[in-house]
Each structure stands twice: as structure tokens, then as C-alpha cells.
PDB file of C-alpha atoms in Angstrom:
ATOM      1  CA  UNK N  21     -40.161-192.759 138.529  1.00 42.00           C
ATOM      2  CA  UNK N  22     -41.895-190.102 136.064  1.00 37.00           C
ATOM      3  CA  UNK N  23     -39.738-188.285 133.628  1.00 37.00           C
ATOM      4  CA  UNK N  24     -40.076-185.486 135.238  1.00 38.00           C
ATOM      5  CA  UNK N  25     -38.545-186.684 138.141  1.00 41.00           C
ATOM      6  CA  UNK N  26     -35.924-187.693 136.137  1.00 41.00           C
ATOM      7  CA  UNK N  27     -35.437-184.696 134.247  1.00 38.00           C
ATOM      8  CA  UNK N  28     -35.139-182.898 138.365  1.00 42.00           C
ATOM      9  CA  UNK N  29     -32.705-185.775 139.583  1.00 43.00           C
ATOM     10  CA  UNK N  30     -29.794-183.411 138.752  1.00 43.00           C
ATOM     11  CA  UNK N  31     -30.806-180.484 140.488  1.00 38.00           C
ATOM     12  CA  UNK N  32     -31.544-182.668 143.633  1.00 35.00           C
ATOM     13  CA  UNK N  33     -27.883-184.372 143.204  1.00 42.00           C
ATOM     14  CA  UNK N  34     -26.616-180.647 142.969  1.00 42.00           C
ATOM     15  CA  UNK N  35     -28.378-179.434 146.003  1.00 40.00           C
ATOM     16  CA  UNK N  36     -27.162-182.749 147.358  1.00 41.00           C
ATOM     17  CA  UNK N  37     -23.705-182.219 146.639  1.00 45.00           C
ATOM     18  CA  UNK N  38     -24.095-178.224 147.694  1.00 43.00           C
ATOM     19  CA  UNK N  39     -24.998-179.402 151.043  1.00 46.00           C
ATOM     20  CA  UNK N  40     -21.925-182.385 151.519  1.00 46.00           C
ATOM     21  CA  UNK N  41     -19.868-179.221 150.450  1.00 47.00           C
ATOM     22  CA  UNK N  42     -20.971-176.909 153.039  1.00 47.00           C
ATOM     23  CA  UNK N  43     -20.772-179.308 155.697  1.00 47.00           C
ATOM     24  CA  UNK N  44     -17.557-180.062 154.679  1.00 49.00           C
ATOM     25  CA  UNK N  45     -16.299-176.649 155.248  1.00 49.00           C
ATOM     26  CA  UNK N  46     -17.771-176.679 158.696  1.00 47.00           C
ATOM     27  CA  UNK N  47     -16.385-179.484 159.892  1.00 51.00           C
ATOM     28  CA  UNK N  48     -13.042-177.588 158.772  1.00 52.00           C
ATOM     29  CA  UNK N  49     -13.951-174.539 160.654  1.00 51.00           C
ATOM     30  CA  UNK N  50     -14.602-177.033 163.915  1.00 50.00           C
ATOM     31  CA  UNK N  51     -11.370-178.961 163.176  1.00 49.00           C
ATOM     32  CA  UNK N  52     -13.656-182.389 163.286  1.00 50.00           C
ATOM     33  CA  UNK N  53     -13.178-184.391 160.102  1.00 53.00           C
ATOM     34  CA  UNK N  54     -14.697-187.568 159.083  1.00 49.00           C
ATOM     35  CA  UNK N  55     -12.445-190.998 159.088  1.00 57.00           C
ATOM     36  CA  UNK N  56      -9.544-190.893 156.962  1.00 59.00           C
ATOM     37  CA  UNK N  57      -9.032-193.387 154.407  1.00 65.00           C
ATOM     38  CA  UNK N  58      -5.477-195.515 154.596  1.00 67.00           C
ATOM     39  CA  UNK N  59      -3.232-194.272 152.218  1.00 74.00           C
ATOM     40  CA  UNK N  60      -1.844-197.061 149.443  1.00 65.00           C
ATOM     41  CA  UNK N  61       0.957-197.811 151.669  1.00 67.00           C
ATOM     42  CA  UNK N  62      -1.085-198.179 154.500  1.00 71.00           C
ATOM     43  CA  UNK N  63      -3.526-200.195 152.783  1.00 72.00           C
ATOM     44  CA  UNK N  64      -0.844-202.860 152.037  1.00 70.00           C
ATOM     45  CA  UNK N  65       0.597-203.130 155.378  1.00 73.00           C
ATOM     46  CA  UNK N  66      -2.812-203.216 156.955  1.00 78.00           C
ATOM     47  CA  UNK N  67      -3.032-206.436 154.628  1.00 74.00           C
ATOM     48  CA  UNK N  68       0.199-207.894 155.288  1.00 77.00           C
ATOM     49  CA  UNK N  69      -0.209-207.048 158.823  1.00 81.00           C
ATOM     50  CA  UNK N  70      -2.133-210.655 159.539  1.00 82.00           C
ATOM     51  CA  UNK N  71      -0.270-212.895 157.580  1.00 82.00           C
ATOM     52  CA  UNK N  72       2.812-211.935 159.363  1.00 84.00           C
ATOM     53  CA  UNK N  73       1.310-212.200 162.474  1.00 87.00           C
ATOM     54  CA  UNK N  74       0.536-215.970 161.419  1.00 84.00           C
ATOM     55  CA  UNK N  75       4.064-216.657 160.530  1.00 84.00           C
ATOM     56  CA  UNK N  76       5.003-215.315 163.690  1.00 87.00           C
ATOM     57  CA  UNK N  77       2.838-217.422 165.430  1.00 87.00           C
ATOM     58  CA  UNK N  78       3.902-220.629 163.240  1.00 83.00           C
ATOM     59  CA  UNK N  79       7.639-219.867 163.662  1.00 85.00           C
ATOM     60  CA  UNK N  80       7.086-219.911 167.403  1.00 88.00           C
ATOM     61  CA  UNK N  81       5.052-222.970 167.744  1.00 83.00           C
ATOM     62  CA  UNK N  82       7.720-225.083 165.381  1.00 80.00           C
ATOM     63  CA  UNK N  83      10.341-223.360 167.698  1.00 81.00           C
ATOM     64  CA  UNK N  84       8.925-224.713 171.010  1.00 82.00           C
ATOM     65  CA  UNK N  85       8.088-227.643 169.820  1.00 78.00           C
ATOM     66  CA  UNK N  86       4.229-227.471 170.141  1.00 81.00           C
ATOM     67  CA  UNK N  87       3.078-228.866 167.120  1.00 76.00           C
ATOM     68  CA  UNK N  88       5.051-231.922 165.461  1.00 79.00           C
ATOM     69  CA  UNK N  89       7.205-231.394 162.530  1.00 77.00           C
ATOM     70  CA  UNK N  90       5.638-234.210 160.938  1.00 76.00           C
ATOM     71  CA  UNK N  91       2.171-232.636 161.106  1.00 79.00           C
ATOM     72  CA  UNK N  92       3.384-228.781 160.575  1.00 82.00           C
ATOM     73  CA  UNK N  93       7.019-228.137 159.305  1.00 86.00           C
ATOM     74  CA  UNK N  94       8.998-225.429 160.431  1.00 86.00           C
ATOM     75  CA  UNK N  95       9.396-222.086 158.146  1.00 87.00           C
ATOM     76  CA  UNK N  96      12.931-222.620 157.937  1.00 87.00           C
ATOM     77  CA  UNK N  97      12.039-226.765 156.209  1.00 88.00           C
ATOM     78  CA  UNK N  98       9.607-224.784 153.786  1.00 88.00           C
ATOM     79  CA  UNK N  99      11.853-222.327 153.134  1.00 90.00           C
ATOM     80  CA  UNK N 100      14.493-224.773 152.036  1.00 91.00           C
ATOM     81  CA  UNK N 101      12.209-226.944 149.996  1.00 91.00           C
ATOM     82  CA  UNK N 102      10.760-224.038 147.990  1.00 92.00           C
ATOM     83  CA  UNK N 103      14.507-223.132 147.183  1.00 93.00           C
ATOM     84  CA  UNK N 104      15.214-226.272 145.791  1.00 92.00           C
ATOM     85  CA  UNK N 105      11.758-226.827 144.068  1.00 92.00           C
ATOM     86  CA  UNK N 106      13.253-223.226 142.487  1.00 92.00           C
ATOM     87  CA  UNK N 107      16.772-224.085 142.380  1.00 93.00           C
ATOM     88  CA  UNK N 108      15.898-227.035 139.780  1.00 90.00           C
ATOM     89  CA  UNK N 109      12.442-225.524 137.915  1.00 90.00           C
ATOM     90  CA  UNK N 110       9.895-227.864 139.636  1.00 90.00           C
ATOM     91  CA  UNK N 111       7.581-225.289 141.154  1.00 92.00           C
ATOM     92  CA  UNK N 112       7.863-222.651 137.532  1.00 93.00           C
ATOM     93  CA  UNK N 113       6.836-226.195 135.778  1.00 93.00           C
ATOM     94  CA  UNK N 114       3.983-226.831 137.902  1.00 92.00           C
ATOM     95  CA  UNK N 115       2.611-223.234 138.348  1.00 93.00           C
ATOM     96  CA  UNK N 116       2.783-222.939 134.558  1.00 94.00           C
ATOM     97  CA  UNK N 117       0.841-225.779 133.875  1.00 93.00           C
ATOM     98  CA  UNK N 118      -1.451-225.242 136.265  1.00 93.00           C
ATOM     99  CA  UNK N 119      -2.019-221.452 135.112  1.00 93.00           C
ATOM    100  CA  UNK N 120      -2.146-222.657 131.887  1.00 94.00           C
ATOM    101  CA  UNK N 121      -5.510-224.216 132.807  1.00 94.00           C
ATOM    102  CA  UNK N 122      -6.812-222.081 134.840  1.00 94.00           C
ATOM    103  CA  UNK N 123      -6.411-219.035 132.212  1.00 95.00           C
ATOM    104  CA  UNK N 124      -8.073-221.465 129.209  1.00 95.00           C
ATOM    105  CA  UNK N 125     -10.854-222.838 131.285  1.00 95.00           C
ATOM    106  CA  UNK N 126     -11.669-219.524 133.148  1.00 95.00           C
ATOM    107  CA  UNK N 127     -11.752-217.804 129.595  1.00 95.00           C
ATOM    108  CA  UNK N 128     -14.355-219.979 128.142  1.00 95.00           C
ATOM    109  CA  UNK N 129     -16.149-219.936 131.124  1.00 94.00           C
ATOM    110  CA  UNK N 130     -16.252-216.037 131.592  1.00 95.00           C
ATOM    111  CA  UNK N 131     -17.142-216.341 127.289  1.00 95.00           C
ATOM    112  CA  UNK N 132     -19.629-218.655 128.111  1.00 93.00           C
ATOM    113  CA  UNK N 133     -21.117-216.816 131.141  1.00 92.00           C
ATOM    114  CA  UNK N 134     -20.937-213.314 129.523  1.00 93.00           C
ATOM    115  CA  UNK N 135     -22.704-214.701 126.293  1.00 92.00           C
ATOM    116  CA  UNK N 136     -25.706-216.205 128.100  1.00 90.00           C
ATOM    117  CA  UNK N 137     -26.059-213.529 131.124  1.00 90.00           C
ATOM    118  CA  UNK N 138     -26.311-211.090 128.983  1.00 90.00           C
ATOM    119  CA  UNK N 139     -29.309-213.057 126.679  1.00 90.00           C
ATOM    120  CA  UNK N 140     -30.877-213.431 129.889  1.00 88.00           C
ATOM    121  CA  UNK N 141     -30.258-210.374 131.413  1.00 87.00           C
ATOM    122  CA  UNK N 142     -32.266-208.462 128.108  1.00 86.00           C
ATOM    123  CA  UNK N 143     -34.416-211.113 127.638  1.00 86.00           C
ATOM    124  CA  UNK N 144     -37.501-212.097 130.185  1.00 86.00           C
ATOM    125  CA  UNK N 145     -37.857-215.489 128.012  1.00 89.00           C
ATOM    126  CA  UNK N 146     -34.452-216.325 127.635  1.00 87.00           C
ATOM    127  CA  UNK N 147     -34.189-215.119 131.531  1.00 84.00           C
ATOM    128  CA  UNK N 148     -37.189-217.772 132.164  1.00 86.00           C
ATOM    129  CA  UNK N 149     -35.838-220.548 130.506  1.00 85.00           C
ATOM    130  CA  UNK N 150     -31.944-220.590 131.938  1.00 80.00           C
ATOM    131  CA  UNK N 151     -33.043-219.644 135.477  1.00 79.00           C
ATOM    132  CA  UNK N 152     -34.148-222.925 136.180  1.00 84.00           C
ATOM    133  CA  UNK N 153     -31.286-224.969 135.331  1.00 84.00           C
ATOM    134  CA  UNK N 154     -28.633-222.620 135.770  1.00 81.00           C
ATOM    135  CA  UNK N 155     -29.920-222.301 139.847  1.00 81.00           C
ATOM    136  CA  UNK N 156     -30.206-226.375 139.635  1.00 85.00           C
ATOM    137  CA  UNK N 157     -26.429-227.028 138.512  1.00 81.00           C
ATOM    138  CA  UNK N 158     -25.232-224.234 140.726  1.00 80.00           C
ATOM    139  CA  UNK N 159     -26.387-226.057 143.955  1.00 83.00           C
ATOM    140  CA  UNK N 160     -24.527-229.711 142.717  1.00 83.00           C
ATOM    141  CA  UNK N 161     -20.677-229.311 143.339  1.00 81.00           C
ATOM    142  CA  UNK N 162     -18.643-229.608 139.971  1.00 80.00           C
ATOM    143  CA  UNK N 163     -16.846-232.500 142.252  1.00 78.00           C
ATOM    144  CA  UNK N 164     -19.755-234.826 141.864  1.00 81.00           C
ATOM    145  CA  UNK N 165     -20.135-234.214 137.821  1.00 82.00           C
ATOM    146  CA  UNK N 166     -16.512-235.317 137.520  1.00 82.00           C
ATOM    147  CA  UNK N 167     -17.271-239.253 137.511  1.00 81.00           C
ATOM    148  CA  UNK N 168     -19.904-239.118 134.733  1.00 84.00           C
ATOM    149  CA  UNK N 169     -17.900-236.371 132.594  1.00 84.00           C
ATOM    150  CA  UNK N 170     -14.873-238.831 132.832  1.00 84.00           C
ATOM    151  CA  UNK N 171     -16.791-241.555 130.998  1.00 84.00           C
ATOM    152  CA  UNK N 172     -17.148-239.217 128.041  1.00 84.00           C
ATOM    153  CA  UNK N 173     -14.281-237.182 127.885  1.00 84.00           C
ATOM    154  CA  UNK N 174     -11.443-239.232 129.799  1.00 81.00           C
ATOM    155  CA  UNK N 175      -9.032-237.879 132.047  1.00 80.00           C
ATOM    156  CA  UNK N 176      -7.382-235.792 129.853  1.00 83.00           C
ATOM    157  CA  UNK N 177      -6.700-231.750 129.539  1.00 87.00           C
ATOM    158  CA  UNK N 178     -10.205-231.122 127.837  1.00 88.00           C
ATOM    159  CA  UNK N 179     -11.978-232.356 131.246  1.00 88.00           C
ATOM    160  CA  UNK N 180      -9.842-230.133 132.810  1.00 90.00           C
ATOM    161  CA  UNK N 181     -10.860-227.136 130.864  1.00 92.00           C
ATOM    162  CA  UNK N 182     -14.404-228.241 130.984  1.00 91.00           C
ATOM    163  CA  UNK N 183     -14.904-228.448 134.638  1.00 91.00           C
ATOM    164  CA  UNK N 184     -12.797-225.572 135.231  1.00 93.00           C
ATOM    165  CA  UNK N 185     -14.967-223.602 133.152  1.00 93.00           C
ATOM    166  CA  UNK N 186     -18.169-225.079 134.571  1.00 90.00           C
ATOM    167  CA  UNK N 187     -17.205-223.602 137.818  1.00 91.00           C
ATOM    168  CA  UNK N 188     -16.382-220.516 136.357  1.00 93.00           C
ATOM    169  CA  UNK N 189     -19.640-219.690 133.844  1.00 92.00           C
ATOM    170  CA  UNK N 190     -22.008-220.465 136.726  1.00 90.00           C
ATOM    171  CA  UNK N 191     -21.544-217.085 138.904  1.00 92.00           C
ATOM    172  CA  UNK N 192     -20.980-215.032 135.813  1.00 94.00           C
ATOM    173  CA  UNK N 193     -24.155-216.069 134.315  1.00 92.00           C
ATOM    174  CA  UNK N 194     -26.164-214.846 137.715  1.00 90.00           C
ATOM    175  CA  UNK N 195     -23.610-211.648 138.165  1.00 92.00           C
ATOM    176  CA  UNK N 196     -24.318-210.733 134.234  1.00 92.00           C
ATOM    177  CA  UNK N 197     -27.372-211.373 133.971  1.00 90.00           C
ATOM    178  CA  UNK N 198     -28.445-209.906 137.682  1.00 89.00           C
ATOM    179  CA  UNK N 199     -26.545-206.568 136.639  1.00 90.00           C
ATOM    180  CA  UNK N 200     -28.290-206.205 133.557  1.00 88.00           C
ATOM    181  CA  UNK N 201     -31.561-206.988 135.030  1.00 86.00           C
ATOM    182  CA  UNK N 202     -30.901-204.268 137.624  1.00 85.00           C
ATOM    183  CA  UNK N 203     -30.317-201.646 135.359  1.00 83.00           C
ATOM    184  CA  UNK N 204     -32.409-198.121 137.097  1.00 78.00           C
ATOM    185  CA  UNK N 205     -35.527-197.832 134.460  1.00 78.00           C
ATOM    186  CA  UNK N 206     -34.932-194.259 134.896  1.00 78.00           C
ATOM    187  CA  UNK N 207     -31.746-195.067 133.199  1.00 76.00           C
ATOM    188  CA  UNK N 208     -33.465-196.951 130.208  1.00 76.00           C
ATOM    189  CA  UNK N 209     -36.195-193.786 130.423  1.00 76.00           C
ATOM    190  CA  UNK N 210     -33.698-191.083 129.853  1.00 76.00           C
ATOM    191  CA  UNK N 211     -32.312-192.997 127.252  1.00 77.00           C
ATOM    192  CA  UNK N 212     -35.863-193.251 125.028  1.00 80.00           C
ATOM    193  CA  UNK N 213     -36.068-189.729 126.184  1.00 74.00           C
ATOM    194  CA  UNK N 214     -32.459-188.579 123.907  1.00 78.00           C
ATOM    195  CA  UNK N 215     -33.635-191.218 121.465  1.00 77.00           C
ATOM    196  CA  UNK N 216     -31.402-193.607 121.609  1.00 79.00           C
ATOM    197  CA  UNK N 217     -30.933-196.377 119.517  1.00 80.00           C
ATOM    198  CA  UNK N 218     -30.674-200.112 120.494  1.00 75.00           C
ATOM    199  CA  UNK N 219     -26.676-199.943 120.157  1.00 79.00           C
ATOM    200  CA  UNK N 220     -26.146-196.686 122.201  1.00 77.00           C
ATOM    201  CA  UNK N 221     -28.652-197.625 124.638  1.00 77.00           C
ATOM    202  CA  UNK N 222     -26.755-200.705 125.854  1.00 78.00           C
ATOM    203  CA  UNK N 223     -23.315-199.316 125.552  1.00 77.00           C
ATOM    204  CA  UNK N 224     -24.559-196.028 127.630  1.00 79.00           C
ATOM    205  CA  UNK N 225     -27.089-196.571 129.371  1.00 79.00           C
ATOM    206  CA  UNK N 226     -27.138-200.754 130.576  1.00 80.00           C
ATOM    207  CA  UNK N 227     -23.597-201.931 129.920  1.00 82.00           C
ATOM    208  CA  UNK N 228     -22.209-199.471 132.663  1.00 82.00           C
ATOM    209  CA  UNK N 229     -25.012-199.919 135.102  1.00 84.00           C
ATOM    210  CA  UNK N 230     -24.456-203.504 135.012  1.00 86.00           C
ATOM    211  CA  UNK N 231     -20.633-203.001 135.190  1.00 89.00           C
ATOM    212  CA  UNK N 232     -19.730-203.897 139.160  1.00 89.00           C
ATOM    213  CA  UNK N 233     -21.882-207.007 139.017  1.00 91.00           C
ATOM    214  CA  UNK N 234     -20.387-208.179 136.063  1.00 92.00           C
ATOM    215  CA  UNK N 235     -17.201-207.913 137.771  1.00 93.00           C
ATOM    216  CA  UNK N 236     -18.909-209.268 140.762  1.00 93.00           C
ATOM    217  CA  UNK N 237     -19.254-212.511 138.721  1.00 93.00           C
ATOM    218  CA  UNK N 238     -16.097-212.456 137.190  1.00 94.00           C
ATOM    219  CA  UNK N 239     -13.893-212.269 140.388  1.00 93.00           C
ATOM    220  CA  UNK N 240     -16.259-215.215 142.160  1.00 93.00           C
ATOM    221  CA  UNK N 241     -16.247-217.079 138.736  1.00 94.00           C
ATOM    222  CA  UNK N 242     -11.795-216.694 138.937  1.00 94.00           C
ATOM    223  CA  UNK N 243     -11.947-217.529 142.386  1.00 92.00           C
ATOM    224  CA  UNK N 244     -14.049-220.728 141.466  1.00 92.00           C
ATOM    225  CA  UNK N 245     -12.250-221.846 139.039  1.00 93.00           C
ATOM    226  CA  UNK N 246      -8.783-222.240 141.205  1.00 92.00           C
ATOM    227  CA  UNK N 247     -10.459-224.075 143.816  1.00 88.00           C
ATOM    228  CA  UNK N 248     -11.995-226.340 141.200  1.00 90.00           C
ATOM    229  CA  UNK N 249      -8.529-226.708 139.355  1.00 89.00           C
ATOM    230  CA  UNK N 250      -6.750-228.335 142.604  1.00 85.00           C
ATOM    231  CA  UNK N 251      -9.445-230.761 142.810  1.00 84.00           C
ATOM    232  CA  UNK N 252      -9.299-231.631 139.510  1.00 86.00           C
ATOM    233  CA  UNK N 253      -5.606-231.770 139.404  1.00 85.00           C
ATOM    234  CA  UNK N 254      -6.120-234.207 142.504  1.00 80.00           C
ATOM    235  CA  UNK N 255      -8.606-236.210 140.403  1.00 75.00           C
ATOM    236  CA  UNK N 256      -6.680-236.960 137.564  1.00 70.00           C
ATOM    237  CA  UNK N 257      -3.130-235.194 136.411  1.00 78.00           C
ATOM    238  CA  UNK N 258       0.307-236.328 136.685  1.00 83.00           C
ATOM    239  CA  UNK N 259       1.316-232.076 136.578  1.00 87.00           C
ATOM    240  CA  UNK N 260       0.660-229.264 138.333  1.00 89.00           C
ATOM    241  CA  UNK N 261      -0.285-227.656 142.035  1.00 90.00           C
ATOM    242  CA  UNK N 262      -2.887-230.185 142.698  1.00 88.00           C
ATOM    243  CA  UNK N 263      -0.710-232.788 141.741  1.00 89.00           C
ATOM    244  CA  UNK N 264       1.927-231.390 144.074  1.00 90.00           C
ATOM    245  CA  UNK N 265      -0.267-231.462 146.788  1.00 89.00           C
ATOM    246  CA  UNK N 266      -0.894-235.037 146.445  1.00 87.00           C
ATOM    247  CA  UNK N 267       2.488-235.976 145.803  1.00 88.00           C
ATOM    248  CA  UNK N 268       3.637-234.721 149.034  1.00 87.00           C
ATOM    249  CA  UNK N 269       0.225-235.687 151.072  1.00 84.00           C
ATOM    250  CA  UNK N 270       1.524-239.405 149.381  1.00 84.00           C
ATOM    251  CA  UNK N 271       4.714-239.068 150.836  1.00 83.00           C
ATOM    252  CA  UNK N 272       4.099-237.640 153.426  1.00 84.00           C
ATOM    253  CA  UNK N 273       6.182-234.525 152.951  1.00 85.00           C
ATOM    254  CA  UNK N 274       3.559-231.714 154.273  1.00 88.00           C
ATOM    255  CA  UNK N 275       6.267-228.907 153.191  1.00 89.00           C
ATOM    256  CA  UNK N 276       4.775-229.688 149.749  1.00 91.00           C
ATOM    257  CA  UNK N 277       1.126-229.593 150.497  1.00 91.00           C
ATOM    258  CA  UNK N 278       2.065-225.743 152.158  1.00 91.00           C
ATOM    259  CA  UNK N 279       4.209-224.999 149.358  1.00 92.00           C
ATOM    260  CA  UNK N 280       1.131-225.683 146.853  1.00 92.00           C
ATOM    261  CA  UNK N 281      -1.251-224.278 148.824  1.00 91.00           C
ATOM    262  CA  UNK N 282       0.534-220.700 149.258  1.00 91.00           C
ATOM    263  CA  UNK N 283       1.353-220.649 145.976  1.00 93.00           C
ATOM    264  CA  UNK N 284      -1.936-221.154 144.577  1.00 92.00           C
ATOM    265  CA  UNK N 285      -3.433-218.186 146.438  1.00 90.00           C
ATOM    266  CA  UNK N 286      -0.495-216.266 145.564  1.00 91.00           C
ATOM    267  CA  UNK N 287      -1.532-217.035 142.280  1.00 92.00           C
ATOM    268  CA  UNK N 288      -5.258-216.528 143.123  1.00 90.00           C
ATOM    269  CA  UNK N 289      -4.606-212.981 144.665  1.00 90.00           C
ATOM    270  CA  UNK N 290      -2.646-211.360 141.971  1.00 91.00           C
ATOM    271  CA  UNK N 291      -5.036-212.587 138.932  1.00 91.00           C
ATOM    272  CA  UNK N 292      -7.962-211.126 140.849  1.00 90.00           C
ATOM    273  CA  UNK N 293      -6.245-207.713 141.588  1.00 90.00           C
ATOM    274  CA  UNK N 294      -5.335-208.016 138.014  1.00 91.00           C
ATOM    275  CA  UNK N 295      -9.113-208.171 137.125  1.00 89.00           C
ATOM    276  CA  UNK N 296      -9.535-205.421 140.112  1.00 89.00           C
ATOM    277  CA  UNK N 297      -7.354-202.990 138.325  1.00 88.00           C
ATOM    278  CA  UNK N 298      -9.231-203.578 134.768  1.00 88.00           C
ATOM    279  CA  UNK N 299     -12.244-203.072 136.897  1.00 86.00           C
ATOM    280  CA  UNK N 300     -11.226-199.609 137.703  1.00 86.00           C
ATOM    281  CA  UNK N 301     -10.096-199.073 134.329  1.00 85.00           C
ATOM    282  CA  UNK N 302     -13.523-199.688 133.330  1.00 81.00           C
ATOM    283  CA  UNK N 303     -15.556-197.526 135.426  1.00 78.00           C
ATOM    284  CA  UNK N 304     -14.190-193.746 134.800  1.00 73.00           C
ATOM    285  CA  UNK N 305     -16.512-192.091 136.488  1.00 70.00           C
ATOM    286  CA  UNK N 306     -15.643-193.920 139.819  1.00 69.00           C
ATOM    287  CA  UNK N 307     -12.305-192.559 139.816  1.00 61.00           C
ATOM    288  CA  UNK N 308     -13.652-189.086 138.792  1.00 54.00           C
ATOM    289  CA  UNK N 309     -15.453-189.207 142.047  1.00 51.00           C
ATOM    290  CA  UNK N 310     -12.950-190.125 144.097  1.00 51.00           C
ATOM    291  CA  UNK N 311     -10.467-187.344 143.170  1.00 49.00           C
ATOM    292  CA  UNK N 312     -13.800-184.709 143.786  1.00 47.00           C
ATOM    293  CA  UNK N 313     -14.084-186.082 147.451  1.00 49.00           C
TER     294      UNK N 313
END
């Protein structure tokens, strides 16, 4: 794109938004209006709306007797044993260990993966030299590293943090360094245009165009790094949600496995709408737009 049509863009994305306007106004004057988008409210009900259609459908089947207890418990059995995994500080004990490691190992993943996306993402030589192995390890399952990593580091917390963090780092890498990469050259022309220097030209010009897939990576890098801490948990720990899972798998007592699993995406789902709402938080001008439409 030539500076000049740069220099036009906003006169286009006026006309542009001139002409949404007016249509907008004559779909008011016909009465026809686009879809509505649910409101908050509806927006959590719409997502609640599924699960309790699956506990309906559980409660029924454990209530006729279609599936054995032994293989799927009842609501009310998993109700009772999540009381009393409450009722004596079991489940708080094992959620806060197992938090515990996620947060450490996700942070120096996401430090890791921030650090050496964004070296790649600014620099084509850096960029050629990670791409390679970075796409190599991201294709072998942090499962089948665990044997060889045990030899060196034992079965201890630091493994723990290390594969956790593995998992993590890999998709933040790609989502960093892919965002940066992306950045519109029109973006990086304008910028040379009002003379900016290096600092301002990555704080206003590439670090917000690279925002969303930097988040991109971050939420898939979070979401990694549960999954990987219940199998390491199941590998080696004697605490924790993986640990419950086994314990109860073990004994046989599948109200544990549930109990695990649900909390764990519990878990899951409200650290990643806590990085949703920093998202937001870090893209102004999306929520500027919004309120305009």
C-alpha cells in the first residue's frame, strides 16, 4: 500500500462509516433491524443452558437405572462426596496445590513464550532459527518428554513446573510471534511517516496490532497447561486434582474422578475469563467501538 493510500484510508473509513450510518437509519424507517446481540444475562444462560440440560439427562439415566452406579454415580452420590471432601478441607487442599502449579508453571511459560515470540516476531533471523525447533517440539506431546526429563530432574515440583510450562510457552511463542509478524506495513509506514522512534513505534504501532494473537496464545498456552498438569499430577504427585483422579480411578470410587474433573474446568474457565477480561482491558479501542454501534 502507497502512502498515499494510507494517508486516504480515513476518508474511505469515514465514507465507510457514513454509509453503515445511513443504512442504519433506513432500516429504522422500514422497522427491519439486523440480529440482536444477547444481552449479559442472556449470554450466561445461553451458556448454562447445555450443561443443565446434561445434568438433566444424567439425573434421569441414574434415576432409571440405565447406566450402573458403579460406572456413572448418581448426582445426589457426587453431591454428597463433594460435601464431605468440603466439610473436612480435602478438595481446598488439592485445588490449592494444584493451582499453585498451574499459576508458577504457566507464568514462566507465558515469560518464556512472550520473551522469545517477540525476538522472533521483530527479527527474520531470530524468526529463522526458532521456527524450526519450536514447530518440531510442538508436534511431540509433553507426555512423551516426561520419562527422559525424570532422569534429570526427578519427580519432584520443579518437573512439574517445567513441563507445565513447556506446554504453556509453545503456543505463545507461535501466537506472539505470528501477531507481531502480522503487523499491517501500512501500520509500520504511518509510523516512519510521524517519525517515530524505535520505542513509540512498538508500543503504538506493533504492540497493539499484535494484541488479540498474543492473547490468542495466552488463553491456548492456559488451557495447555491444565491439561498437562493432570497428567503430570497422574505421573508422579502424592497431591492435587490429578492425584485425586487417580486415587478414586484406584479405588474405584468414580464420584472422585467427576469431582476432579469438574473442578478442574471450573478452575480452567474462570482463569481464562480472568485473562478474557484483562484482554478487554487491554484493547480500548474495542470497547470504544462497541458503545458507537
Amino acid at each position: 500500500m502507497s502512502l498515499a493510500e494510507t494517508l486516504d484510508k480515513p476518508a474511505f473509513d469515514q465514507s465507510a462509516r457514513a454509509g453503515t450510518a445511513t443504512a442504519s437509519a433506513a432500516r429504522r424507517r422500514t422497522g427491519r433491524r439486523g440480529p440482536a446481540s444477547p444481552t449479559p444475562l442472556g449470554s450466561v444462560l445461553l451458556g448454562l443452558s447445555f450443561p443443565f440440560a446434561l445434568l438433566v439427562a444424567w439425573w434421569w439415566a441414574a434415576r432409571l437405572g440405565l447406566v450402573p452406579e458403579q460406572i456413572l454415580p448418581a448426582p445426589a452420590t457426587i453431591y454428597e462426596t463433594v460435601s464431605s471432601l468440603i466439610a473436612d478441607g480435602s478438595l481446598a487442599t488439592h485445588l490449592e496445590v494444584s493451582t499453585h502449579r498451574v499459576l508458577v508453571g504457566f507464568g514462566l511459560g507465558a515469560l518464556f513464550g512472550l520473551v522469545f515470540g517477540a525476538a522472533a516476531g521483530l527479527s527474520p533471523t531470530v524468526r529463522a532459527f526458532l521456527y524450526p525447533p519450536v514447530q518440531a517440539v510442538a508436534r511431540v506431546n509433553v507426555l512423551a518428554w516426561m520419562p527422559l526429563l525424570t532422569l534429570f530432574m526427578g519427580i519432584d515440583e520443579p518437573l512439574k513446573y517445567v513441563v507445565i510450562g513447556w506446554s504453556a510457552a509453545i503456543p505463545i511463542i507461535l501466537g506472539t510471534a505470528r501477531g507481531i509478524e502480522n503487523v499491517s506495513p501500512a501500520f509500520r509506514e504511518l509510523g516512519r511517516v510521524l517519525h517515530f522512534n524505535t520505542r513509540d513505534t512498538l508500543r503504538l504501532v506493533v504492540l497493539p496490532g499484535a494484541v488479540p494473537s498474543i492473547f490468542a496464545g495466552l488463553r491456548e498456552g492456559l488451557a495447555n497447561a491444565w491439561q498437562t498438569l493432570v497428567l503430570a499430577e497422574l505421573f508422579a504427585s502424592f497431591e492435587g486434582l490429578g492425584y485425586l483422579m487417580t486415587w478414586g480411578r484406584q479405588l474405584f470410587q468414580l464420584d472422585l474422578v467427576i469431582i476432579a474433573m469438574i473442578v478442574v474446568a471450573l478452575a480452567g474457565l474462570a482463569m481464562d475469563l480472568g485473562l478474557r477480561s484483562v484482554e478487554r482491558r487491554a484493547q480500548p479501542w474495542k470497547r470504544g467501538t462497541r458503545d458507537v454501534h
